[in-house]
PDB file of N, CA and C in Angstrom:
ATOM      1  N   UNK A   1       0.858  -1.178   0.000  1.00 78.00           N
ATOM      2  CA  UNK A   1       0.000   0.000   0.000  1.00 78.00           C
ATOM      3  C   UNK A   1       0.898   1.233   0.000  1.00 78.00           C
ATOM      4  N   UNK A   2       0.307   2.272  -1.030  1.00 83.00           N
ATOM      5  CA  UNK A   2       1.310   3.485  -0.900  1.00 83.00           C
ATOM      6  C   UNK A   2       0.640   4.370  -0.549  1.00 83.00           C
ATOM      7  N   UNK A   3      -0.615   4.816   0.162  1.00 87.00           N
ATOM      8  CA  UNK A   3      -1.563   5.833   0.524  1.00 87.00           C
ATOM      9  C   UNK A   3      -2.905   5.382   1.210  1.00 87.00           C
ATOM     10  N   UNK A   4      -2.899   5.938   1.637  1.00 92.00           N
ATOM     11  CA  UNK A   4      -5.122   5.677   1.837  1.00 92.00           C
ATOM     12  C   UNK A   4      -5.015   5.420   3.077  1.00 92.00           C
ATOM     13  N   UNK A   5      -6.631   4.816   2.400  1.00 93.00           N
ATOM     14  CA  UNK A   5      -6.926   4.005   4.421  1.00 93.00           C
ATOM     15  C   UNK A   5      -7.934   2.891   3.318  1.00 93.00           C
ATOM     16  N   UNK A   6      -7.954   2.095   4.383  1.00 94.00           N
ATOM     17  CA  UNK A   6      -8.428   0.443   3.788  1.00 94.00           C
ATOM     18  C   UNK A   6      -9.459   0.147   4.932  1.00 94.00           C
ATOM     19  N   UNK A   7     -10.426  -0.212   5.510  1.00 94.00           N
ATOM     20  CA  UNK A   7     -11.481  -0.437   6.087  1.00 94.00           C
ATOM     21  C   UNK A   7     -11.676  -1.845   6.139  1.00 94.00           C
ATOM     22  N   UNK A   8     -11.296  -2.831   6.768  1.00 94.00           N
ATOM     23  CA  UNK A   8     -11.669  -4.447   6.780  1.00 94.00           C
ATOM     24  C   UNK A   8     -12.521  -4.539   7.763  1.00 94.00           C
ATOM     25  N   UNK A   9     -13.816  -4.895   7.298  1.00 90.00           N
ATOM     26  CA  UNK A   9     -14.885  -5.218   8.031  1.00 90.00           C
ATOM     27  C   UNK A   9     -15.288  -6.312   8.483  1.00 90.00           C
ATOM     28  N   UNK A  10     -14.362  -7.528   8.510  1.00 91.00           N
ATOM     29  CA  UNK A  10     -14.453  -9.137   8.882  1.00 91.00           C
ATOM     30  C   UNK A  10     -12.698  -8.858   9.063  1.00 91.00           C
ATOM     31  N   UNK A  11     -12.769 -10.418   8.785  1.00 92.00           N
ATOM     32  CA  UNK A  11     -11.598 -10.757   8.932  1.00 92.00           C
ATOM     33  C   UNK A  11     -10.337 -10.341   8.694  1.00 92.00           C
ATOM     34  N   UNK A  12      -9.479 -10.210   8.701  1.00 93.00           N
ATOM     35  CA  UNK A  12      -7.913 -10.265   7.729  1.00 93.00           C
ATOM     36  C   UNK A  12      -7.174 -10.996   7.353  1.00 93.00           C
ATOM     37  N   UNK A  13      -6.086 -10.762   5.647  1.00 90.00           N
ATOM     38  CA  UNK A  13      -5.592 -11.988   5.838  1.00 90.00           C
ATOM     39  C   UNK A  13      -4.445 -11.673   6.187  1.00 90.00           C
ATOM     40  N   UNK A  14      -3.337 -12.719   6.063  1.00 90.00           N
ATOM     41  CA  UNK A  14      -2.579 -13.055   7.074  1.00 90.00           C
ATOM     42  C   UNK A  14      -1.291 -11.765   6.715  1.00 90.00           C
ATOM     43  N   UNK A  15      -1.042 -11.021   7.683  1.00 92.00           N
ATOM     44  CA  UNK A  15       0.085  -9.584   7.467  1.00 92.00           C
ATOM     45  C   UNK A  15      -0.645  -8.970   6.872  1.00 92.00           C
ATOM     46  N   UNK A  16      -1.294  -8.189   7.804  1.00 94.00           N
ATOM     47  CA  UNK A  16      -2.085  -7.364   7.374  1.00 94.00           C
ATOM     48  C   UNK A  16      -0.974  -6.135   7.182  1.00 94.00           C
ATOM     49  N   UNK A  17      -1.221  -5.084   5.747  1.00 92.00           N
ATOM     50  CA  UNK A  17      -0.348  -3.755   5.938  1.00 92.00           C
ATOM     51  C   UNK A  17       1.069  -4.226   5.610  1.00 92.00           C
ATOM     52  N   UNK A  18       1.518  -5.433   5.954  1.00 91.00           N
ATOM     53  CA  UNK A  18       2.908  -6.101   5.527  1.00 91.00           C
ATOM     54  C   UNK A  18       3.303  -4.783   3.799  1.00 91.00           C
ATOM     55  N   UNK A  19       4.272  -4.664   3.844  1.00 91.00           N
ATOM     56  CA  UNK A  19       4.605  -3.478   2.942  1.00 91.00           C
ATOM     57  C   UNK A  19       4.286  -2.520   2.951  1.00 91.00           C
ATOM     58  N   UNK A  20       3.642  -1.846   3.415  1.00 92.00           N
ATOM     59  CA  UNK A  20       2.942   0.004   3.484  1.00 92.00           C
ATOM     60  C   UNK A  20       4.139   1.004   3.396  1.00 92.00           C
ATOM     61  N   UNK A  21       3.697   1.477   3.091  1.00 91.00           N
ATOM     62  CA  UNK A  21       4.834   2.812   2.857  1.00 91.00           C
ATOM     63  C   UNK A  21       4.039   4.113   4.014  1.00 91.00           C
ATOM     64  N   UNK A  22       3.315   4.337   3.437  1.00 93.00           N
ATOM     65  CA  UNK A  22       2.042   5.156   4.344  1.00 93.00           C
ATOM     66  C   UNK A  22       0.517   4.849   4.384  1.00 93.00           C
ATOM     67  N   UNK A  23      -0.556   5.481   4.966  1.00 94.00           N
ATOM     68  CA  UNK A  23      -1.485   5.022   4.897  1.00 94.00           C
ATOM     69  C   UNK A  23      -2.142   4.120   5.975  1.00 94.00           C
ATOM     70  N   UNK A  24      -3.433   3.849   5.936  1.00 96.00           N
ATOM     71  CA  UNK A  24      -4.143   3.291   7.795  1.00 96.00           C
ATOM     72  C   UNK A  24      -4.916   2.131   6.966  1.00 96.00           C
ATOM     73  N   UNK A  25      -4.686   1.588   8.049  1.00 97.00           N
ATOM     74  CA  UNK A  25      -5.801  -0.273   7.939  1.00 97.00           C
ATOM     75  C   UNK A  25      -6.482  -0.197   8.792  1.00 97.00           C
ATOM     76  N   UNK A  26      -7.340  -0.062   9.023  1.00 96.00           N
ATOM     77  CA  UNK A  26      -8.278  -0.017  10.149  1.00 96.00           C
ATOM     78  C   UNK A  26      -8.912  -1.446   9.932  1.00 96.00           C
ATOM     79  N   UNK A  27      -8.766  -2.415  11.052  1.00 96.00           N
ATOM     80  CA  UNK A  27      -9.671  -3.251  11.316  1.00 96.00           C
ATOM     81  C   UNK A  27     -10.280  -3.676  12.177  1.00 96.00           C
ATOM     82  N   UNK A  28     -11.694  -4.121  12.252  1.00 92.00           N
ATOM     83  CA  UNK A  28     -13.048  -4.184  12.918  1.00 92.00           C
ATOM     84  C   UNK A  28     -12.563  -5.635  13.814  1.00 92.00           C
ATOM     85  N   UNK A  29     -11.863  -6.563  13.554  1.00 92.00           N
ATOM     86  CA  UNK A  29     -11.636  -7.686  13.963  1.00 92.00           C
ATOM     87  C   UNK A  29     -10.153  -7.934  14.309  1.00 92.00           C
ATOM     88  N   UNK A  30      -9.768  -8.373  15.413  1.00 93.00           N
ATOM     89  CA  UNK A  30      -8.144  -8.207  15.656  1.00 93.00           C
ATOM     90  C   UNK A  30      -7.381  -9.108  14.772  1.00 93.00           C
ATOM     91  N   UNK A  31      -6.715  -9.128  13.833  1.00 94.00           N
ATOM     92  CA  UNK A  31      -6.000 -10.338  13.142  1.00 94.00           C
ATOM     93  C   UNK A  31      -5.409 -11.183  13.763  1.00 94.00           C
ATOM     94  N   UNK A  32      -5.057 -12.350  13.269  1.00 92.00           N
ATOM     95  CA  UNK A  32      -3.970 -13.664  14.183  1.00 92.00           C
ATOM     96  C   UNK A  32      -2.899 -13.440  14.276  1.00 92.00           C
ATOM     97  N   UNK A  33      -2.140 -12.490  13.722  1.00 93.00           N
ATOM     98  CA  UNK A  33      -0.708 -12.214  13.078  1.00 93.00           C
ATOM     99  C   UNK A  33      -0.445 -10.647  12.961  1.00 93.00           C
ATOM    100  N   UNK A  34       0.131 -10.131  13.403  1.00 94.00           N
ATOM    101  CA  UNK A  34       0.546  -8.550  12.655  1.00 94.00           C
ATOM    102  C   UNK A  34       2.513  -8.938  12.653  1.00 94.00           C
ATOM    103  N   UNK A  35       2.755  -8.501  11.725  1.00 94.00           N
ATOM    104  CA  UNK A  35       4.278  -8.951  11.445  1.00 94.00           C
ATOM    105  C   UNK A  35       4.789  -7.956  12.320  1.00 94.00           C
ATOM    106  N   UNK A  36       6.250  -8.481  12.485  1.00 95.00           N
ATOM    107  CA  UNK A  36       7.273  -8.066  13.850  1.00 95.00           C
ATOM    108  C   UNK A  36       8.050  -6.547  13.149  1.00 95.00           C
ATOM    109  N   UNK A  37       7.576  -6.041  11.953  1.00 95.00           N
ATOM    110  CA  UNK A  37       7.714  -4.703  11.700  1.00 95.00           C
ATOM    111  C   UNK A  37       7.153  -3.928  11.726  1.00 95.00           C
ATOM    112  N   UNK A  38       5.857  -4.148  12.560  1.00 96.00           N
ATOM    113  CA  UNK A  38       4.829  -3.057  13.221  1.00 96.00           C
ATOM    114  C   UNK A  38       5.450  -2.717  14.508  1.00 96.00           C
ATOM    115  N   UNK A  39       5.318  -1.567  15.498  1.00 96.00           N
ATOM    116  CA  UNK A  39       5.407  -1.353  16.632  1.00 96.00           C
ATOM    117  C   UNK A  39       4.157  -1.104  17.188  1.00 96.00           C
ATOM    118  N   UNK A  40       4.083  -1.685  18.624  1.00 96.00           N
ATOM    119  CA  UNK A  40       2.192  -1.057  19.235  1.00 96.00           C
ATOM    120  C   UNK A  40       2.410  -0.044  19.808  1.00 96.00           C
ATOM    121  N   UNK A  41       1.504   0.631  19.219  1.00 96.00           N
ATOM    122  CA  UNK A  41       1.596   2.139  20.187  1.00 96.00           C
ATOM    123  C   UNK A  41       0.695   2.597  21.473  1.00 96.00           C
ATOM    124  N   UNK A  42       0.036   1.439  21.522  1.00 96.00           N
ATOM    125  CA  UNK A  42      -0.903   0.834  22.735  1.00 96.00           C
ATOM    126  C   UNK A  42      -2.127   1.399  22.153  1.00 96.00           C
ATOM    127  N   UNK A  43      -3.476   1.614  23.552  1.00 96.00           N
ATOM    128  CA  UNK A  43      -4.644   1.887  22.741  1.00 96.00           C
ATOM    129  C   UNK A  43      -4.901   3.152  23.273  1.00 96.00           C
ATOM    130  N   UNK A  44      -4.893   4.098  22.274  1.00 96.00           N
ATOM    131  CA  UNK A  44      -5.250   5.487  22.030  1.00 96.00           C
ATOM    132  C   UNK A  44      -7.042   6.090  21.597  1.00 96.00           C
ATOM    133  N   UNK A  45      -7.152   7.163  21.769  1.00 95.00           N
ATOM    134  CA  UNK A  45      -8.285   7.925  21.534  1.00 95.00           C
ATOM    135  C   UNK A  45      -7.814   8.597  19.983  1.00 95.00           C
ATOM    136  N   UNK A  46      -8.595   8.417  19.018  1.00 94.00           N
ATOM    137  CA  UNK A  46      -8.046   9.118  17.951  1.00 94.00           C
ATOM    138  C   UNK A  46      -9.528   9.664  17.532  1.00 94.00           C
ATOM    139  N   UNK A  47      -9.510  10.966  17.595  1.00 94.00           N
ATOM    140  CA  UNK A  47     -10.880  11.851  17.522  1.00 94.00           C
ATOM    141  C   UNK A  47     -11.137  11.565  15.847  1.00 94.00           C
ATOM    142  N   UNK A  48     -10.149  11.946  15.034  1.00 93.00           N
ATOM    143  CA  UNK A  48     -10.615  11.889  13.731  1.00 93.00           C
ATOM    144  C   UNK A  48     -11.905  10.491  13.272  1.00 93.00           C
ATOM    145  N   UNK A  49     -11.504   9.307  14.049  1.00 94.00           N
ATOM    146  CA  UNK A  49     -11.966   8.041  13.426  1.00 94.00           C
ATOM    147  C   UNK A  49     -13.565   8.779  14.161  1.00 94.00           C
ATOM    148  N   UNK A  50     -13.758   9.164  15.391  1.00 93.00           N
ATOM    149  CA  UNK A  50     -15.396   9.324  15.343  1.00 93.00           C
ATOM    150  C   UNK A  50     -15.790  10.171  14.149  1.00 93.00           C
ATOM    151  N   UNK A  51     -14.859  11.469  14.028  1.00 94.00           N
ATOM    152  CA  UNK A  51     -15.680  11.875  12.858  1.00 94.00           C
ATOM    153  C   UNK A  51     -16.040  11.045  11.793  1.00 94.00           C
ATOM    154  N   UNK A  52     -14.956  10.344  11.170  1.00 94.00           N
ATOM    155  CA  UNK A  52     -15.116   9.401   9.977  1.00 94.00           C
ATOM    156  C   UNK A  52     -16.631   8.460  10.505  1.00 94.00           C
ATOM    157  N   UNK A  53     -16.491   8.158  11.595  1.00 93.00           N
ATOM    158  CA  UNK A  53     -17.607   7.056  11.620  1.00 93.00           C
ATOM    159  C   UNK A  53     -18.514   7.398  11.514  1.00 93.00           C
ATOM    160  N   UNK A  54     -19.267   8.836  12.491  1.00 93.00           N
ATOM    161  CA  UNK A  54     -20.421   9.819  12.425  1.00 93.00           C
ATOM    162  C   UNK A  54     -20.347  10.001  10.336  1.00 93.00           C
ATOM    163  N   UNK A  55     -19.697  10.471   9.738  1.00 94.00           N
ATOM    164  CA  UNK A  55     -19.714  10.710   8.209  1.00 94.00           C
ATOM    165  C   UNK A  55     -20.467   9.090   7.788  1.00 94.00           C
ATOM    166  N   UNK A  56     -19.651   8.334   7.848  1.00 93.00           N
ATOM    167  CA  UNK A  56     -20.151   7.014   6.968  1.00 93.00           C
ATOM    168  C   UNK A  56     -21.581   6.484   7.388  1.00 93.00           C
ATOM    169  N   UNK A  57     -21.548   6.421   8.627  1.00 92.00           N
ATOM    170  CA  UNK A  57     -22.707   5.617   9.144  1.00 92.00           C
ATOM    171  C   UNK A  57     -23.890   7.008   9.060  1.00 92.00           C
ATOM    172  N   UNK A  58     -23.920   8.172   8.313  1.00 93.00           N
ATOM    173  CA  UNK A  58     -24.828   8.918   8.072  1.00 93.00           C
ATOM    174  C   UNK A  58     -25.288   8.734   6.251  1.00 93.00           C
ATOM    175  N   UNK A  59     -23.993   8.138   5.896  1.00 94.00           N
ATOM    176  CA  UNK A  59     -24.275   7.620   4.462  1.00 94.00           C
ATOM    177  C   UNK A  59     -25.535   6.526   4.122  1.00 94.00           C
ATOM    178  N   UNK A  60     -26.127   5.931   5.123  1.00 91.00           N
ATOM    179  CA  UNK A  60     -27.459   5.037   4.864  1.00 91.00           C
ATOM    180  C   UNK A  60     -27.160   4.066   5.294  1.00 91.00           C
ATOM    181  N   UNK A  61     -28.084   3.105   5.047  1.00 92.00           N
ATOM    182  CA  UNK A  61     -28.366   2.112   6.444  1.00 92.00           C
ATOM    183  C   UNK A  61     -27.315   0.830   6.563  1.00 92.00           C
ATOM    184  N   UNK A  62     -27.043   0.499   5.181  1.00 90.00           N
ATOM    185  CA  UNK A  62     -25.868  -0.399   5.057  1.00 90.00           C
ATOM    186  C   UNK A  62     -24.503   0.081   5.822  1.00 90.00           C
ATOM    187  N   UNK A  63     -24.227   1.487   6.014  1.00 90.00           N
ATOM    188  CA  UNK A  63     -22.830   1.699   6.430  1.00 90.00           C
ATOM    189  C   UNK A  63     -23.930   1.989   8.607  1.00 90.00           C
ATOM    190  N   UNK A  64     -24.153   1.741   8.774  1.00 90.00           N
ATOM    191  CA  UNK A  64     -24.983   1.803  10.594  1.00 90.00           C
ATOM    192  C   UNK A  64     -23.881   1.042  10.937  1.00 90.00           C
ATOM    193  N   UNK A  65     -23.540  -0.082  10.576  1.00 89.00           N
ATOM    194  CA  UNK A  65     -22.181  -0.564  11.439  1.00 89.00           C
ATOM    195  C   UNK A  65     -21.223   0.490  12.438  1.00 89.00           C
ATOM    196  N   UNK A  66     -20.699   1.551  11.424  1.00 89.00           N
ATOM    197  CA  UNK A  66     -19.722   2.277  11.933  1.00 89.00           C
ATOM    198  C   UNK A  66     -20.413   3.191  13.564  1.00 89.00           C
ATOM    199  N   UNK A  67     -21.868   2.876  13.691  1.00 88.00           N
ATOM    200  CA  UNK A  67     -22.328   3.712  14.946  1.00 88.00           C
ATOM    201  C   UNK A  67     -21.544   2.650  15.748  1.00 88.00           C
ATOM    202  N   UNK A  68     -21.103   1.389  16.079  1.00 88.00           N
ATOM    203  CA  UNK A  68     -21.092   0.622  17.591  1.00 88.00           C
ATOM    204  C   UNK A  68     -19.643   1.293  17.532  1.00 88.00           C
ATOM    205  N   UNK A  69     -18.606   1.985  16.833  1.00 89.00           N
ATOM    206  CA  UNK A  69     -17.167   2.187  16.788  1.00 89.00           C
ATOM    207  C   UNK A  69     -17.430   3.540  17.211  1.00 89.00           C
ATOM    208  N   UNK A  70     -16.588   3.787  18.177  1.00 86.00           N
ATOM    209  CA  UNK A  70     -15.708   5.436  18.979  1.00 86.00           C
ATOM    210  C   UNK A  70     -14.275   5.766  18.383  1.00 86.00           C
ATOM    211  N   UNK A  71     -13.618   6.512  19.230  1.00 92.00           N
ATOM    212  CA  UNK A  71     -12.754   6.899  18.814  1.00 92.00           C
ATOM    213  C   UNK A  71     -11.333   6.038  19.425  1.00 92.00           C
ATOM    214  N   UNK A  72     -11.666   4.653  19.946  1.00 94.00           N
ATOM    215  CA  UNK A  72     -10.555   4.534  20.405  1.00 94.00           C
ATOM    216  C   UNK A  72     -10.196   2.511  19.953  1.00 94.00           C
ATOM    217  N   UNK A  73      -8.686   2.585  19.556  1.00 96.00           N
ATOM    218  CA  UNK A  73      -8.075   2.080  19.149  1.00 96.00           C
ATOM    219  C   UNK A  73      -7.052   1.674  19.219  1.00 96.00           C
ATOM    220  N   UNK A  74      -6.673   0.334  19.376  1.00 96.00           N
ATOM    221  CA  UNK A  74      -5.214  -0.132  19.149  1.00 96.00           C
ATOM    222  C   UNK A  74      -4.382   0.004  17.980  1.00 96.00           C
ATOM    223  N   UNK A  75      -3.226   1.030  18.327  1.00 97.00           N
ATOM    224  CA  UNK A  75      -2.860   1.829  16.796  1.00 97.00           C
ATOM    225  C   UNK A  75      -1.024   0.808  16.919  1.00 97.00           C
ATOM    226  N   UNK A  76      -0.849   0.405  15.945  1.00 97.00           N
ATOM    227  CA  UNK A  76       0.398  -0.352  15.597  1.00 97.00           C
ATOM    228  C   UNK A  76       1.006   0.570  14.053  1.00 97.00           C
ATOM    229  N   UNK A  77       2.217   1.248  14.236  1.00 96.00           N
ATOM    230  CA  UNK A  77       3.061   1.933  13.261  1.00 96.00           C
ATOM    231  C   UNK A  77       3.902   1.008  12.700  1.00 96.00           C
ATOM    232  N   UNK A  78       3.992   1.569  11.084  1.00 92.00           N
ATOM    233  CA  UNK A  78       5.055   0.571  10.345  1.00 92.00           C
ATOM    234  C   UNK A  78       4.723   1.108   9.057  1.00 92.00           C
ATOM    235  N   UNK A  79       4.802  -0.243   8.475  1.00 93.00           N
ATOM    236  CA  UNK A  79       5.562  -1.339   7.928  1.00 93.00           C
ATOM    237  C   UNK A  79       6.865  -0.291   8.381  1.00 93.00           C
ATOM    238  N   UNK A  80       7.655  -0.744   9.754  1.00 92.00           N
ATOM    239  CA  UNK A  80       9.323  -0.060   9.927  1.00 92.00           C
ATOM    240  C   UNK A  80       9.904  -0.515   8.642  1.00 92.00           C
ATOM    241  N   UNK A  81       9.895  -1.698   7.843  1.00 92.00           N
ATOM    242  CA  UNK A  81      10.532  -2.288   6.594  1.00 92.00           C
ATOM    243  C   UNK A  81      10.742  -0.972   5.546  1.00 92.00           C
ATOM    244  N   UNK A  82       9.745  -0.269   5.836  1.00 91.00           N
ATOM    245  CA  UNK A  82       9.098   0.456   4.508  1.00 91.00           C
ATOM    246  C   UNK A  82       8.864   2.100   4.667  1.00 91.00           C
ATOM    247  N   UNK A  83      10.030   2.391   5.537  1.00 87.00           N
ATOM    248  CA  UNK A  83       9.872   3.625   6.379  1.00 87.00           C
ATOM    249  C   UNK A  83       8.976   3.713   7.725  1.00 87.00           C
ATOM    250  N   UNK A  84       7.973   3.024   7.790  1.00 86.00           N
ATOM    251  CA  UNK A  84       7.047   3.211   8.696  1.00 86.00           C
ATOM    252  C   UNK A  84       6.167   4.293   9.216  1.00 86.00           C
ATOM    253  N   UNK A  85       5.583   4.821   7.901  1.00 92.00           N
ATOM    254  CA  UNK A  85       5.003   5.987   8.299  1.00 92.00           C
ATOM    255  C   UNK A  85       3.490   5.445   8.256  1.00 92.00           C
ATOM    256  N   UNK A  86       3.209   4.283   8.376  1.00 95.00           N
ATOM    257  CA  UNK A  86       1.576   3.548   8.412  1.00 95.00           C
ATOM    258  C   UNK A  86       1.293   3.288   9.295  1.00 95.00           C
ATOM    259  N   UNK A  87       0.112   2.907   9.286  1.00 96.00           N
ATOM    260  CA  UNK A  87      -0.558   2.249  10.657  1.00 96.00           C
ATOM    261  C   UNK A  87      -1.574   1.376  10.509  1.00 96.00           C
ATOM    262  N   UNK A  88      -1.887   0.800  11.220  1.00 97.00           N
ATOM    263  CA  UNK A  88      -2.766  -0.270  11.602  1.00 97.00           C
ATOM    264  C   UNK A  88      -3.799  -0.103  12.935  1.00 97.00           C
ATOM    265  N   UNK A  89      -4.821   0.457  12.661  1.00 97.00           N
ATOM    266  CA  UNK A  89      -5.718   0.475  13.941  1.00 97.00           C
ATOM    267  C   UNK A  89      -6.711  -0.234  14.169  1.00 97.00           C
ATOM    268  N   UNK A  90      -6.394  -0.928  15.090  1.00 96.00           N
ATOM    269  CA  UNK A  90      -7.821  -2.340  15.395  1.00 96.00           C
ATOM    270  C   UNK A  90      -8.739  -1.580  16.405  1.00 96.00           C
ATOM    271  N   UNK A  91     -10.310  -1.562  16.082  1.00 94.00           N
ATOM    272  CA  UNK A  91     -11.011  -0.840  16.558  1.00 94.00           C
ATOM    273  C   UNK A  91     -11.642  -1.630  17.604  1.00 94.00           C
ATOM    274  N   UNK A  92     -11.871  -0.804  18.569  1.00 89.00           N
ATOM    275  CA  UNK A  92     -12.561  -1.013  19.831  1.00 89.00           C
ATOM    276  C   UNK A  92     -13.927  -0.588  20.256  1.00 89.00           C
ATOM    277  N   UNK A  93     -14.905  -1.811  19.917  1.00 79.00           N
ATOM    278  CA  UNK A  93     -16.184  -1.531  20.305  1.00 79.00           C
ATOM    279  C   UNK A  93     -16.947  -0.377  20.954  1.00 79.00           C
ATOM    280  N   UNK A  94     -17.908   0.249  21.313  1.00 70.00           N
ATOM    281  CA  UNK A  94     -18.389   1.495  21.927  1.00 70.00           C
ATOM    282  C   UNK A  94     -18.875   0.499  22.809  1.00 70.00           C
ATOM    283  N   UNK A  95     -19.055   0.317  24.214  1.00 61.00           N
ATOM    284  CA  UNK A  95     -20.402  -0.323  25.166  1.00 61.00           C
ATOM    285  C   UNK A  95     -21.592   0.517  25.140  1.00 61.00           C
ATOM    286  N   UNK A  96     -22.369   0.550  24.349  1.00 51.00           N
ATOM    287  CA  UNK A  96     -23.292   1.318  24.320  1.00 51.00           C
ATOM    288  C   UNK A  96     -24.647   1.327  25.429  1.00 51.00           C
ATOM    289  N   UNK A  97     -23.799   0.720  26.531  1.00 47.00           N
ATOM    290  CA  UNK A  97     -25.239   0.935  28.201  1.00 47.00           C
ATOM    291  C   UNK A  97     -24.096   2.035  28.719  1.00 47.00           C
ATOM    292  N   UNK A  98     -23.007   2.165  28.358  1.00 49.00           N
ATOM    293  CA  UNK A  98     -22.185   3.510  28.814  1.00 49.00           C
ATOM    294  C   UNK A  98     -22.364   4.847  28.141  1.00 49.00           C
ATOM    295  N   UNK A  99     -23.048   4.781  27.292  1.00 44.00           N
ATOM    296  CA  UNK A  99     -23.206   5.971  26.185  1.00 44.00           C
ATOM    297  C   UNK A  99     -24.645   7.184  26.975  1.00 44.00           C
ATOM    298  N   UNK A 100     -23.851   8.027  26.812  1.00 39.00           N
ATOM    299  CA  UNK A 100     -25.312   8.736  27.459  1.00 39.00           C
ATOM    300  C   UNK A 100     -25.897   9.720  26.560  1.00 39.00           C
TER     301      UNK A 100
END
């Protein structure tokens, strides 16, 4: 990958992001594997992803998924192979009996 952001809404396959140059993977499901040229940057609040989610999940009823997702995430930087200016953020459910 040389740009963007990529959205995996199931599963992943195996090295996920493996080569990136720049650019975000966001995935809904934690993978089995993230290769040993990611670093974790532990789990962070990243405000932008609510906006993105509030945007999509206002796009119609097929994208409503993105309401159970907040802003916070397990963010892993890399591909280090490949400069490492990417990332990988595995998203973390909203509990929505906490939501007020």
């Amino acid at each position: 990958m040389h740009a963007g952001t990529i959205i995996v809404l199931d599963k992943a396959g195996k090295n996920p992001g493996a080569g990136m140059r720049r650019g975000t993977v966001i995935l809904v499901k934690k993978p089995a594997h993230i290769t040993a040229t990611f670093k974790s940057n532990g789990n962070l609040k990243i405000q932008f992803l609510r906006l993105l989610f509030t945007q999509l999940s206002n796009m119609g009823k097929e994208f409503s998924i993105f309401k159970k997702f907040g802003p916070e995430a397990h963010r892993f930087s890399g591909d280090l192979a490949r400069n490492g200016k990417g990332e990988i953020l595995i998203l973390q459910t909203l509990d929505l009996n906490k939501v007020a």
